[in-house]
Amino acid sequence: MPPALLRYFFIVLLLPCKLVAQTSTVIVPNTEQSDGVQGDSIREDATPVGGQSVIFSPAKKRRVIQATEISERLKIDGHLEEAAWKQAKSVRRFIQVDPKQGKAASFDTDVRVLFNRNFLYIAAINQDSSGRKALRVPNFKRDFSAQSHDLFGVSIDGFNDQRNAMAFSTNPYGTQRDWLSFDDFLYDMDWDGLWKVRTSRTDSGWVAEIQIPWQTLRYARSADSTQSWGINFSRNRRFSNELSAWSPYPRAFTSTRMAYAGLITGLKPPPPSPNIRVQPYTLIADDRYNGSEVGNRGNTKLKIGGDLKWAINPNTVLDVTLNTDFAQADVDRQVNNLTRFSVLFPERRAFFLENASLFGAGLPGNANTGEGGSMVIQPFFSRTVGLATLPDGTSAPVPIDAGARLVYRSLNRNYGGMYIRQRGIPGSPATDFAVGRYVENVGKQNRIGGLFTIKNVHDEDSLKGHQNGTFALDGFFRLGQSLSYSAMVIGSITSGNSDQGMAAYSQLTYRSNQVVGWLTQSIVTKSFNPEMGFVSRSDVIATTPGFYLVNRAKWLPKWVRNFEPGFFVELYHKASTGYLQEAQYNANPIWLTFQNGGNLGLFVKPTFQRLDDGDYRPLDLSIASGKYRYVRYQAMFNSDPSKKVSYQFSGETGRYYDGRLNYGRASLILAPIPHAAFTLNAEVNEFKDVGEYSGTIKLYSIESRLAVNPRLQLISFFQRNTYTDKDVWNIRLAWEFQPLSFLYIVYNHGTYAGSVRTMDRQQEQHIIGKLSYLKQF
């Protein structure tokens, strides 16, 4: 990299550190106080802290709910008929978070908490004069979209450190949504806790009854028999798109910003003790192949394995997996990539999803909002495990023999390690993967840490083994309720190779009720090679500043909640030469968020592209080397996602390199009843004289979800890609016959053209039956 350009990068990397020392966020003190016990009071006209638009500080005196101890075990049915519920002290009078921050909620939510020696019980009576007809539940998908459903949620801070939370929420039909939150910045959205919920619906609202085993929760060991925890309750009444909370917080944040949470008192949890969850499985699979390239063969196999989770103490959890299987995971969706960035396919395998926030450090990228641009830098990406690149350049899934993960979390520090043994197959030797992570909490909401990865590929026959490793240093600093700064530096090294590479990023983010802004700078050198990680683009210096406003002016029509114009820039220089390779200036003069949750946006995108010999060409189009300047125009529209019929559309038009490209993507979602939901997607790319190619590439898909209840569902997915001439079917019957114990029956079928399209089509078919059983000791 040219020395001048390297100096420029590090100046931009370090500049925010100087700026943030001189920047402060204006926070209006919140003097609202309430003891929060039965009959708790808070002024109904109270706007916490001076208005709907301010980022107010947490209350000096937290609201309080008192838990009631009982001896009996309750029947969880959503009806609250036991006498114990009548004895419980209740809290109500929720405060709006959105749309009218600080005003009283339109309808009362009555919350009660009981406990015995085995469980924590939470009941919510969600009052609504419109009754059943106001409820919005488009589907029964676990971890459903919070923006589309009515929901009641609880966030629990068992260590009362005002940083971390375990969150549980449900919709009126008892569908579960749960996740772990760390500083309201990092989230394990795919964490599935062991808990139970049942609901009932009436003409005056709906009721949720939740049962959480003490063993599921994490809390401190205490010499006192009685504990107090941080807690908050939230509710989304989707018919009016109103979000409210028991202990209010600014609308720019989420319900897991635990500095704003209240307190639950009177708890007597059993002393934390080691608890063990074992989840063995048995699988039968029938695999069939038919085609001149894949062969005509078939085989049936029996597979046995399982997982073990041992909560050694409240801070430390050990996970072990043997003969790992991911048959129930969703299949990847096909993507036609029109950018110069590699596609990051999401992790869908349960073992790697848990604690992903600890090991998944890096720059996530967000091309949709512009925050960080399209750059993704991750020193560890779990999808590199269990997937091998064969000598012919193709990729193939590889069995995982065993793995283990140890994670420790506390008020002062978090650390963990993971080891995976990948089986050897023809063309891919046995491989060991190891990753370690350490994070030290500094002050109230700051962190500094390090991460390393080691990949050891064994020698096998003619294939020579090698080792590859990375080491990263990173930090996150919350400089105010609205301002945060994060940065990371990563180095990579490979045995037998003198090339050593590096990558780094720096990101300053400001988020308030009125403005969201960011300045992101990143670099990836040409020789950076994280074999256990992911970078969306190498040999690049990326500069991506931007902002958008959140305006709720009185002149807006009543059906518009937010007017959010913005502007963001993506500049990409080649690190080895310093030349500007790509620039995109995104003007977003119109972005409307409607009161019903829909959106309308218009974008203008002046673009510069410099293609050198050897640079990546989208879809392998034969675009000549040179410089290209053009303007593209984009429109986006989303209707209310909670309705029985909703739709989304995104369209672009304009010049594209040396030709033109018209792009359109549309989705139609039909959810006539919560038990049946269907999604139809269509994507069309129409090229005109792009690299001498003119034609249309289409991508279609149909998804359906048929459910008896949230625990018994039939999910199907079909996709056709005309670019690869590939069809994919995935059908999955899932029955959760008891919490986190499943029976799966899976059918996968794929057809695609061979290397010579006039030949016969290649076909794969897989039928899988899998039974897993969870037992907690």
mmCIF file with all atom_site columns, C-alpha atoms in Angstrom, residues 1-15 489-490 500-505 521-526 539-543 573-579:
data_model
loop_
_atom_site.group_PDB
_atom_site.id
_atom_site.type_symbol
_atom_site.label_atom_id
_atom_site.label_alt_id
_atom_site.label_comp_id
_atom_site.label_asym_id
_atom_site.label_entity_id
_atom_site.label_seq_id
_atom_site.pdbx_PDB_ins_code
_atom_site.Cartn_x
_atom_site.Cartn_y
_atom_site.Cartn_z
_atom_site.occupancy
_atom_site.B_iso_or_equiv
_atom_site.pdbx_formal_charge
_atom_site.auth_seq_id
_atom_site.auth_comp_id
_atom_site.auth_asym_id
_atom_site.auth_atom_id
_atom_site.pdbx_PDB_model_num
ATOM 1  C CA . MET A 1 1   ? 0.000   0.000   0.000  1.00 0.00 ? 1   MET A CA 1
ATOM 2  C CA . PRO A 1 2   ? 1.342   3.480   -0.783 1.00 0.00 ? 2   PRO A CA 1
ATOM 3  C CA . PRO A 1 3   ? 2.716   5.079   2.431  1.00 0.00 ? 3   PRO A CA 1
ATOM 4  C CA . ALA A 1 4   ? 0.671   8.253   1.934  1.00 0.00 ? 4   ALA A CA 1
ATOM 5  C CA . LEU A 1 5   ? -2.551  6.292   1.661  1.00 0.00 ? 5   LEU A CA 1
ATOM 6  C CA . LEU A 1 6   ? -1.636  4.205   4.708  1.00 0.00 ? 6   LEU A CA 1
ATOM 7  C CA . ARG A 1 7   ? -1.075  7.383   6.742  1.00 0.00 ? 7   ARG A CA 1
ATOM 8  C CA . TYR A 1 8   ? -4.430  8.712   5.533  1.00 0.00 ? 8   TYR A CA 1
ATOM 9  C CA . PHE A 1 9   ? -6.204  5.576   6.701  1.00 0.00 ? 9   PHE A CA 1
ATOM 10 C CA . PHE A 1 10  ? -4.770  5.675   10.205 1.00 0.00 ? 10  PHE A CA 1
ATOM 11 C CA . ILE A 1 11  ? -5.516  9.388   10.547 1.00 0.00 ? 11  ILE A CA 1
ATOM 12 C CA . VAL A 1 12  ? -9.187  8.613   9.792  1.00 0.00 ? 12  VAL A CA 1
ATOM 13 C CA . LEU A 1 13  ? -9.036  5.576   12.091 1.00 0.00 ? 13  LEU A CA 1
ATOM 14 C CA . LEU A 1 14  ? -7.833  7.625   15.050 1.00 0.00 ? 14  LEU A CA 1
ATOM 15 C CA . LEU A 1 15  ? -9.645  10.895  14.353 1.00 0.00 ? 15  LEU A CA 1
ATOM 16 C CA . VAL A 1 489 ? -7.322  -4.354  13.903 1.00 0.00 ? 489 VAL A CA 1
ATOM 17 C CA . ILE A 1 490 ? -6.705  -7.868  12.530 1.00 0.00 ? 490 ILE A CA 1
ATOM 18 C CA . GLN A 1 500 ? 1.136   -11.430 5.997  1.00 0.00 ? 500 GLN A CA 1
ATOM 19 C CA . GLY A 1 501 ? -2.020  -9.397  5.734  1.00 0.00 ? 501 GLY A CA 1
ATOM 20 C CA . MET A 1 502 ? -4.019  -7.015  7.858  1.00 0.00 ? 502 MET A CA 1
ATOM 21 C CA . ALA A 1 503 ? -7.484  -5.548  8.075  1.00 0.00 ? 503 ALA A CA 1
ATOM 22 C CA . ALA A 1 504 ? -8.991  -2.877  10.297 1.00 0.00 ? 504 ALA A CA 1
ATOM 23 C CA . TYR A 1 505 ? -12.053 -0.732  10.758 1.00 0.00 ? 505 TYR A CA 1
ATOM 24 C CA . GLN A 1 521 ? -13.428 3.605   7.725  1.00 0.00 ? 521 GLN A CA 1
ATOM 25 C CA . SER A 1 522 ? -12.071 0.157   6.881  1.00 0.00 ? 522 SER A CA 1
ATOM 26 C CA . ILE A 1 523 ? -9.096  -1.419  5.161  1.00 0.00 ? 523 ILE A CA 1
ATOM 27 C CA . VAL A 1 524 ? -8.289  -4.905  3.866  1.00 0.00 ? 524 VAL A CA 1
ATOM 28 C CA . THR A 1 525 ? -4.859  -5.493  2.348  1.00 0.00 ? 525 THR A CA 1
ATOM 29 C CA . LYS A 1 526 ? -4.363  -7.692  -0.696 1.00 0.00 ? 526 LYS A CA 1
ATOM 30 C CA . ASP A 1 539 ? -7.269  -4.981  -1.372 1.00 0.00 ? 539 ASP A CA 1
ATOM 31 C CA . VAL A 1 540 ? -9.557  -2.090  -0.488 1.00 0.00 ? 540 VAL A CA 1
ATOM 32 C CA . ILE A 1 541 ? -9.857  1.016   1.664  1.00 0.00 ? 541 ILE A CA 1
ATOM 33 C CA . ALA A 1 542 ? -13.508 1.877   2.300  1.00 0.00 ? 542 ALA A CA 1
ATOM 34 C CA . THR A 1 543 ? -14.824 5.225   3.525  1.00 0.00 ? 543 THR A CA 1
ATOM 35 C CA . HIS A 1 573 ? -9.953  2.787   -3.049 1.00 0.00 ? 573 HIS A CA 1
ATOM 36 C CA . LYS A 1 574 ? -7.641  -0.053  -4.063 1.00 0.00 ? 574 LYS A CA 1
ATOM 37 C CA . ALA A 1 575 ? -5.249  -0.425  -1.132 1.00 0.00 ? 575 ALA A CA 1
ATOM 38 C CA . SER A 1 576 ? -2.282  -1.582  -3.233 1.00 0.00 ? 576 SER A CA 1
ATOM 39 C CA . THR A 1 577 ? -2.392  1.335   -5.677 1.00 0.00 ? 577 THR A CA 1
ATOM 40 C CA . GLY A 1 578 ? -4.418  4.097   -4.027 1.00 0.00 ? 578 GLY A CA 1
ATOM 41 C CA . TYR A 1 579 ? -6.712  4.429   -7.053 1.00 0.00 ? 579 TYR A CA 1
#
